[in-house]
Coordinates of C-alpha atoms in Angstrom, one line a residue:
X1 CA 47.7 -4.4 41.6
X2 CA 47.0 -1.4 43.7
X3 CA 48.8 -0.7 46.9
X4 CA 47.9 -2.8 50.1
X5 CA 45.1 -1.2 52.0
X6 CA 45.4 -1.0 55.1
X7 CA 42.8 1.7 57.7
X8 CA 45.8 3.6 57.9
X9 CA 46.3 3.9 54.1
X10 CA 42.4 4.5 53.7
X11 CA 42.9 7.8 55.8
X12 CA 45.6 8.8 54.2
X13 CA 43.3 8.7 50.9
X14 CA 40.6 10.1 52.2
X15 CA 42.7 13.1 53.0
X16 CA 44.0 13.5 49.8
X17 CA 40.6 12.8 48.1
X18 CA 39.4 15.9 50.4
X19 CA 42.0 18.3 48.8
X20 CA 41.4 17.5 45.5
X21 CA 37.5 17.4 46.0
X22 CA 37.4 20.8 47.1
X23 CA 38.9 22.4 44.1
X24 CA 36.6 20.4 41.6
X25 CA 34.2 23.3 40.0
X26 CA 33.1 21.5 36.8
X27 CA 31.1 18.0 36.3
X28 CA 33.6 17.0 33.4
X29 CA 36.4 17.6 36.7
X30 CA 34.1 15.4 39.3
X31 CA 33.3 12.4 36.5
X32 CA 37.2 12.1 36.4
X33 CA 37.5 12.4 40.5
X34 CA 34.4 9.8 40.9
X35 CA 35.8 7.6 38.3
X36 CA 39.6 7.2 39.8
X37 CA 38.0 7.1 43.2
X38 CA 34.9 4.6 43.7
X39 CA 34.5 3.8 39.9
X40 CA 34.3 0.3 38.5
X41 CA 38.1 0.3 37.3
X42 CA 39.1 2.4 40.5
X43 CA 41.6 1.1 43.1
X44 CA 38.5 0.5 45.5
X45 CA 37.3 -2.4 43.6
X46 CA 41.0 -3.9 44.3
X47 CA 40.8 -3.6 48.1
X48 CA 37.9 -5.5 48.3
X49 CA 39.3 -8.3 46.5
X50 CA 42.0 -7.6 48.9
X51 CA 39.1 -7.7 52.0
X52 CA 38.7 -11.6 50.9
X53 CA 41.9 -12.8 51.6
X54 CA 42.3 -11.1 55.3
X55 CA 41.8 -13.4 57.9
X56 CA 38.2 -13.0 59.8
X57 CA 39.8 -10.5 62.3
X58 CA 41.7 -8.4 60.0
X59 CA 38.2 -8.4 58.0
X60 CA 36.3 -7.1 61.3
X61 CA 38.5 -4.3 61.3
X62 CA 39.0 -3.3 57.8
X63 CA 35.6 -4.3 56.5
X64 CA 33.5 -1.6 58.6
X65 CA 35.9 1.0 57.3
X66 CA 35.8 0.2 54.0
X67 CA 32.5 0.4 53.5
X68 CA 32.4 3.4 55.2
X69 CA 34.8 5.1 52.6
X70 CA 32.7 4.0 49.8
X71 CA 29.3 5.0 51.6
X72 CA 30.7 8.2 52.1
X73 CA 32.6 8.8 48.5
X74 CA 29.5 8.2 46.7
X75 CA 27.4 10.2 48.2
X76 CA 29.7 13.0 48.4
X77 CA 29.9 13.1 44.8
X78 CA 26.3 12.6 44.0
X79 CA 25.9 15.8 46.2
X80 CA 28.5 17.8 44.5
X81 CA 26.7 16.2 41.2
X82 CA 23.3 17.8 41.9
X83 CA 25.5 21.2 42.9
X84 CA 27.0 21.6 40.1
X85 CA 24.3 20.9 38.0
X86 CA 22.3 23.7 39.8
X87 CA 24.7 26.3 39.3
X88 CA 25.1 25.4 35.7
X89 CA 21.1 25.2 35.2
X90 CA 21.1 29.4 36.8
X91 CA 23.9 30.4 34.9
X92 CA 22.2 29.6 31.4
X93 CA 19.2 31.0 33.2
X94 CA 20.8 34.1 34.2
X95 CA 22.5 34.7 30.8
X96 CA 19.4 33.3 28.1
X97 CA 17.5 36.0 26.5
X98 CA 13.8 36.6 26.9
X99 CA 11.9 38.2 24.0
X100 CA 9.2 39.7 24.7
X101 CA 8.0 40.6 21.4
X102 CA 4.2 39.6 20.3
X103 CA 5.2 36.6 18.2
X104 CA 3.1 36.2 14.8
X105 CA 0.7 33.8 14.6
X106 CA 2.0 30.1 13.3
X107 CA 0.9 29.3 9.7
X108 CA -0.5 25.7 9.9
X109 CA 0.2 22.9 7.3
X110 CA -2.4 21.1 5.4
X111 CA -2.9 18.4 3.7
X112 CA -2.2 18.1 -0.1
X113 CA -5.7 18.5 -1.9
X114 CA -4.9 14.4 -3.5
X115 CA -4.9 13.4 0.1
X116 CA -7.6 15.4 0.7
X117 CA -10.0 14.0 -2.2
X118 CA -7.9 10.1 -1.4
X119 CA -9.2 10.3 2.4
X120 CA -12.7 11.4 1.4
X121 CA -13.3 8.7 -1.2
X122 CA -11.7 6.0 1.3
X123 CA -14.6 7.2 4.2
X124 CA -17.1 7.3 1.6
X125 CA -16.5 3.8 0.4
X126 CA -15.2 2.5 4.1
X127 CA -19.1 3.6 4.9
X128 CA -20.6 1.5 2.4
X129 CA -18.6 -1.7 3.3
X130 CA -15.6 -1.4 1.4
X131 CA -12.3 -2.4 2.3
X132 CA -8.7 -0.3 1.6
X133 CA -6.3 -2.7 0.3
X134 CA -2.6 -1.6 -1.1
X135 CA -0.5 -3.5 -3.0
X136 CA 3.5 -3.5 -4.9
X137 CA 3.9 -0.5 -6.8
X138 CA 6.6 -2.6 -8.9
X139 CA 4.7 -5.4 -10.1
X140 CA 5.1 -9.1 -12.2
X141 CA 4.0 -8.6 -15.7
X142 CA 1.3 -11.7 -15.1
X143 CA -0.3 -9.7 -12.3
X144 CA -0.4 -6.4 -14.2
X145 CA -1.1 -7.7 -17.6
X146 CA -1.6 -11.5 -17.9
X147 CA -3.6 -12.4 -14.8
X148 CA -5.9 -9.5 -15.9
X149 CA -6.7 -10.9 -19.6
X150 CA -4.3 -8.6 -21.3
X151 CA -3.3 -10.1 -24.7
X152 CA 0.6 -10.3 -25.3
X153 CA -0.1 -7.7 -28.5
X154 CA -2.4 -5.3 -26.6
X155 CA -1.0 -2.1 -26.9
X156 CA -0.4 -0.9 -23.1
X157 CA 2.1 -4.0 -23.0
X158 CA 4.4 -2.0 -25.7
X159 CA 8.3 -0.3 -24.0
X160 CA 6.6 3.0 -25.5
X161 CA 3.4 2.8 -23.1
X162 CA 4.6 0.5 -20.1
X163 CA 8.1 1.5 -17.2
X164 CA 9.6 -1.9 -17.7
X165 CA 11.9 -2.6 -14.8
X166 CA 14.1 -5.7 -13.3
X167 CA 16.3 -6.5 -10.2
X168 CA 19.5 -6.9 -12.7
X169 CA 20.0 -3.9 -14.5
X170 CA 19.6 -6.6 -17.8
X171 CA 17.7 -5.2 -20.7
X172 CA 17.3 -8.9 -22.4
X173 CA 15.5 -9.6 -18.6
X174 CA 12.7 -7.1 -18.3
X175 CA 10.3 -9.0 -15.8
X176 CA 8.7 -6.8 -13.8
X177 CA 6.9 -2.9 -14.7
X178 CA 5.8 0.2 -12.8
X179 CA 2.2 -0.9 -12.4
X180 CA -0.1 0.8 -15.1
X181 CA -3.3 0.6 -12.9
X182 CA -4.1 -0.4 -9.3
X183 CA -5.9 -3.8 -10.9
X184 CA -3.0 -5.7 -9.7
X185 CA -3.7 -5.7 -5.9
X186 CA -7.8 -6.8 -6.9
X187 CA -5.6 -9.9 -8.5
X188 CA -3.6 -10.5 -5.4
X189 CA -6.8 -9.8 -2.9
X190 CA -8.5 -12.3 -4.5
X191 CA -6.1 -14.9 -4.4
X192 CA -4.9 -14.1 -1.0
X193 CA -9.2 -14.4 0.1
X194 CA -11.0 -15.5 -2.7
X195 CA -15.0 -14.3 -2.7
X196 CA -16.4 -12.8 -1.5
X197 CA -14.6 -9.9 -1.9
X198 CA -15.4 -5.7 -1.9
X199 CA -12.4 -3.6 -2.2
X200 CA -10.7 -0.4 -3.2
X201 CA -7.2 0.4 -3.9
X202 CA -6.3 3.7 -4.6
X203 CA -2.5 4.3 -5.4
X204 CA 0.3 5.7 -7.6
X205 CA 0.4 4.5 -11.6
X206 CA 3.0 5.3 -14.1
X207 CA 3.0 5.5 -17.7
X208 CA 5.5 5.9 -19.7
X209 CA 3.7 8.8 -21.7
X210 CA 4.9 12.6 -22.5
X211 CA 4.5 15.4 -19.5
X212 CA 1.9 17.8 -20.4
X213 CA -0.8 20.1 -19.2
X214 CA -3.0 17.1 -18.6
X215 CA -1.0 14.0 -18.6
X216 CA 1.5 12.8 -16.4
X217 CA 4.0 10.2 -16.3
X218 CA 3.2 9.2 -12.8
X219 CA -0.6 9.7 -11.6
X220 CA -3.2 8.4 -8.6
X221 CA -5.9 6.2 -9.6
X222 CA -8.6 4.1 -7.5
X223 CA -10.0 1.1 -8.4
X224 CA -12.5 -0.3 -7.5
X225 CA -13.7 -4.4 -7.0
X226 CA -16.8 -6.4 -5.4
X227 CA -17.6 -9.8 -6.4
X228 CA -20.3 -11.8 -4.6
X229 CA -23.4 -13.7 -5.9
X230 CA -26.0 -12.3 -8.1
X231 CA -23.4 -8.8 -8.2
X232 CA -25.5 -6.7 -11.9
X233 CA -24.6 -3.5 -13.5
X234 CA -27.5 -1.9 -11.3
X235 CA -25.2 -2.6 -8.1
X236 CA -22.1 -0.5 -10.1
X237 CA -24.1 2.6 -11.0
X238 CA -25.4 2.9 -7.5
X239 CA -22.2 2.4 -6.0
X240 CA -20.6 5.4 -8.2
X241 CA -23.9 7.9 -7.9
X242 CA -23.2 7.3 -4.3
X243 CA -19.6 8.2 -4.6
X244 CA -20.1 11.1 -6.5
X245 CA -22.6 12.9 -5.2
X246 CA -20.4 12.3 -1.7
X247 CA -17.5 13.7 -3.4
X248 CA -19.2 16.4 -5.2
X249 CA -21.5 17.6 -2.3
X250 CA -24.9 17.6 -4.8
X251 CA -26.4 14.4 -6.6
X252 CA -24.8 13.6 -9.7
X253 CA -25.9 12.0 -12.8
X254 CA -23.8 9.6 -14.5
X255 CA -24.2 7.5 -18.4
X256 CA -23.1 4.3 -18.6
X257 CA -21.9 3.2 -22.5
X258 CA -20.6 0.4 -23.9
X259 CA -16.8 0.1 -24.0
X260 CA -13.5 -2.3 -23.9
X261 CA -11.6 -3.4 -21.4
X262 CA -9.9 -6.7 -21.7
X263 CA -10.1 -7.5 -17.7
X264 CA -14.4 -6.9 -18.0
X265 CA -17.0 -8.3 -20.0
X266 CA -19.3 -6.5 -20.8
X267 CA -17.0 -3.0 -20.6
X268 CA -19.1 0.1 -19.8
X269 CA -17.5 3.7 -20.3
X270 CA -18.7 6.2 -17.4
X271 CA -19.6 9.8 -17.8
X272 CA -21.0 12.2 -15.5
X273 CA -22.8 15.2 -16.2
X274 CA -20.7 18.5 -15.5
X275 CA -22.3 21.6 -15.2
X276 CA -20.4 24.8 -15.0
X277 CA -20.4 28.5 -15.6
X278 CA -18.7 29.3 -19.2
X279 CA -16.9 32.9 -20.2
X280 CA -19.9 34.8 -20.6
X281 CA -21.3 33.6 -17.2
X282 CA -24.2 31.3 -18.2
X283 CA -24.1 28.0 -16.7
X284 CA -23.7 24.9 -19.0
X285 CA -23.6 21.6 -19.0
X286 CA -22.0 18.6 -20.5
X287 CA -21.3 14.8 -20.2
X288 CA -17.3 14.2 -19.3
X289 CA -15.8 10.3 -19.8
X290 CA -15.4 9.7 -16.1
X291 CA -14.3 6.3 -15.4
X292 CA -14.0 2.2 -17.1
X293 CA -15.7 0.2 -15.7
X294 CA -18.0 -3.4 -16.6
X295 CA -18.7 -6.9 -14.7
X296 CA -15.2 -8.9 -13.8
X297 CA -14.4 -11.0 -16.7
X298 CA -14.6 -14.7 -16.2
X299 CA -11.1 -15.3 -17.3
X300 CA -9.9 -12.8 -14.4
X301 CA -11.7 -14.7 -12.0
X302 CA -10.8 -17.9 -12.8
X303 CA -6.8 -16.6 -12.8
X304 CA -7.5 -15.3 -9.2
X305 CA -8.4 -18.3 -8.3
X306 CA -12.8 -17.4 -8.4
X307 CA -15.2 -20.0 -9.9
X308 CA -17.4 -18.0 -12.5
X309 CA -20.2 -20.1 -12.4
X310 CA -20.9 -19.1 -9.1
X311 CA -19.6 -15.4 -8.4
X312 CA -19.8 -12.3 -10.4
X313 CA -18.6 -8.8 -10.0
X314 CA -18.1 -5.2 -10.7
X315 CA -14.4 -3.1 -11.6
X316 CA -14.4 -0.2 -12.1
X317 CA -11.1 2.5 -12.5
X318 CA -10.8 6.4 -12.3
X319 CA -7.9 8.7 -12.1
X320 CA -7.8 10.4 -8.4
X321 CA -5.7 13.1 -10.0
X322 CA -8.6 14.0 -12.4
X323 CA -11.2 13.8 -10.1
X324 CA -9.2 16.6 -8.0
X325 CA -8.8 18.6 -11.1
X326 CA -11.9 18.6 -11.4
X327 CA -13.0 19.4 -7.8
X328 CA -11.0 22.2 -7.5
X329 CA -11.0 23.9 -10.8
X330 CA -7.3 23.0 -11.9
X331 CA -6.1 23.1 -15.3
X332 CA -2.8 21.9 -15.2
X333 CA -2.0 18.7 -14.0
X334 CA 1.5 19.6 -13.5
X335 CA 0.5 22.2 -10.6
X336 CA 0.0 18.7 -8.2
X337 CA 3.1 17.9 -8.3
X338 CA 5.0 21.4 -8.4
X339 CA 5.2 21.9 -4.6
X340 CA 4.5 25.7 -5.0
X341 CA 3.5 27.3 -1.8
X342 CA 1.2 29.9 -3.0
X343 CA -0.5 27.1 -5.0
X344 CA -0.7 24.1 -2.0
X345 CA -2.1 27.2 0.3
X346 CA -5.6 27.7 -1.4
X347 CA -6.6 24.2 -0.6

């Protein structure tokens, strides 16, 4: 409990307050005077407690006064606030140094060429209808492998091909993988919407395979899905010229060949004619396997919950790090992945 107040007292502390407030030259100095003084702990919050107990004509008389302390206290030290807070703003003024050098001009960032290439492919295919779905990058074997007619023997389901992963550091209890392809989010967008359905998911893979000039242990892909009624082979081939030639900046030809691919039925195998300029400077030409591709396989459907008999539809799968090597030229896969500045700078 603070001492009684009193109008007398109040002058008395006013006076003091005065002395002391005069000599305060720093803000951390005036938060500790404003604190003690009219803060929420301060002695001023006791003699208005105090101010409820008087009777109503000790109130008269000490009420007016109070207040007129406070008013007064406050705004003093907001104004001594805004003083100091001057001065300190001209002193770093007065002391900061200006350089007037010319400054160099700013080297601007870029965009990695694979997010180059990525956001290209997603307008071209956004303009024909397409939709950009994303899914888990650590995936359930069934959607990965099973839901996509993979056999339990098919090679790609072997430790030496597949990441196998799980959430208990138990090797007897390896549930889930590092997707292998970007075919499990066409599984869950089908069962999450059913048909019709027209998507692509572009996205990281991994396989578990050795690191060399072109092959990676971690790659992008995009895949690609539509299935509607009365969906043919002609509707696939179209849809990739289309791509292409986008991509490419010329019409392209592409070959369509029988293939394998447990998820489609038929498979087709994809190639594109490259032309380029060889050693002696002649130009050339030559097919190169582009893409797998082939119409949905009934069993796929049906596991994403799609009734066969009356949808049908197109997959197809390339590698969106390939594509780029090819784009640009590049002959080491590694290079993508290297972060070297004088490499990332030409694109």
């Amino acid at each position: 409990m603070s001492e009684k107040v009193t109008p007398e007292h109040l002058q008395q502390v006013h006076k003091q307050a005065l002395e002391t407030f005069n000599k305060i030259e720093t803000l951390e100095s005036l938060q500790v005077f404003t604190g003690n003084l009219v803060g929420k702990k301060s002695a001023m919050g006791d003699w208005f407690k105090q101010l409820k107990a008087l009777d109503v004509e000790a109130k008269k008389e000490l009420g007016p006064k109070l207040q007129e302390f406070k008013t007064y206290w406050e705004q003093a030290c907001l104004d001594k606030q805004n003083q100091l807070e001057t001065q300190a703003l001209n002193q770093k003024l007065a002391s900061d140094f200006i350089d007037v050098t010319q400054a160099y001009p700013s080297q601007k960032g870029a965009l990695h060429p694979l997010s180059q290439v990525q956001r290209h492919i997603e307008s071209i295919f956004t303009g024909m209808g397409f939709e950009i779905a994303d899914g888990p990058e650590v995936e359930t074997e069934w959607h990965n492998f099973d839901a996509l007619n993979v056999p339990a023997n098919h090679p790609a389901r072997d430790m030496q091909d597949t990441f196998f992963v799980n959430s208990k550091n138990d090797r007897s209890d390896l549930n889930s993988v590092l997707r292998t392809q970007t075919s499990n989010i066409q599984i869950r967008k089908m069962l999450e919407n059913g048909a019709p359905v027209r998507i692509i998911a572009p996205g990281r893979v991994y396989r578990n395979e050795d690191v060399d000039a072109t092959h990676d242990a971690m790659f992008y892909q995009v895949e690609g899905l539509v299935v509607d009624k009365d969906i043919s082979v002609s509707h696939l081939k179209g849809t990739l010229e289309t791509m292409l030639s986008a991509v490419f900046a010329k019409p392209m030809k592409i070959r369509i060949r029988p293939g394998y691919f447990p998820f489609v039925e038929p498979g087709l195998e994809v190639d594109i004619w490259w032309e380029y300029i060889d050693k002696n400077g002649e130009e050339k030409g030559r097919w190169l396997e582009f893409c797998g591709a082939g119409m949905v396989h009934p069993n796929v459907l049906r596991n994403s919950g799609v009734d066969p008999e009356e949808f049908t539809g197109f997959a197809f799968g390339f590698g969106l790090t390939r594509l780029v090597m090819m784009k640009y030229g590049i002959e080491d896969i590694r290079l993508l992945s290297s972060n070297k500045r004088e490499f990332l700078q030409q694109f």
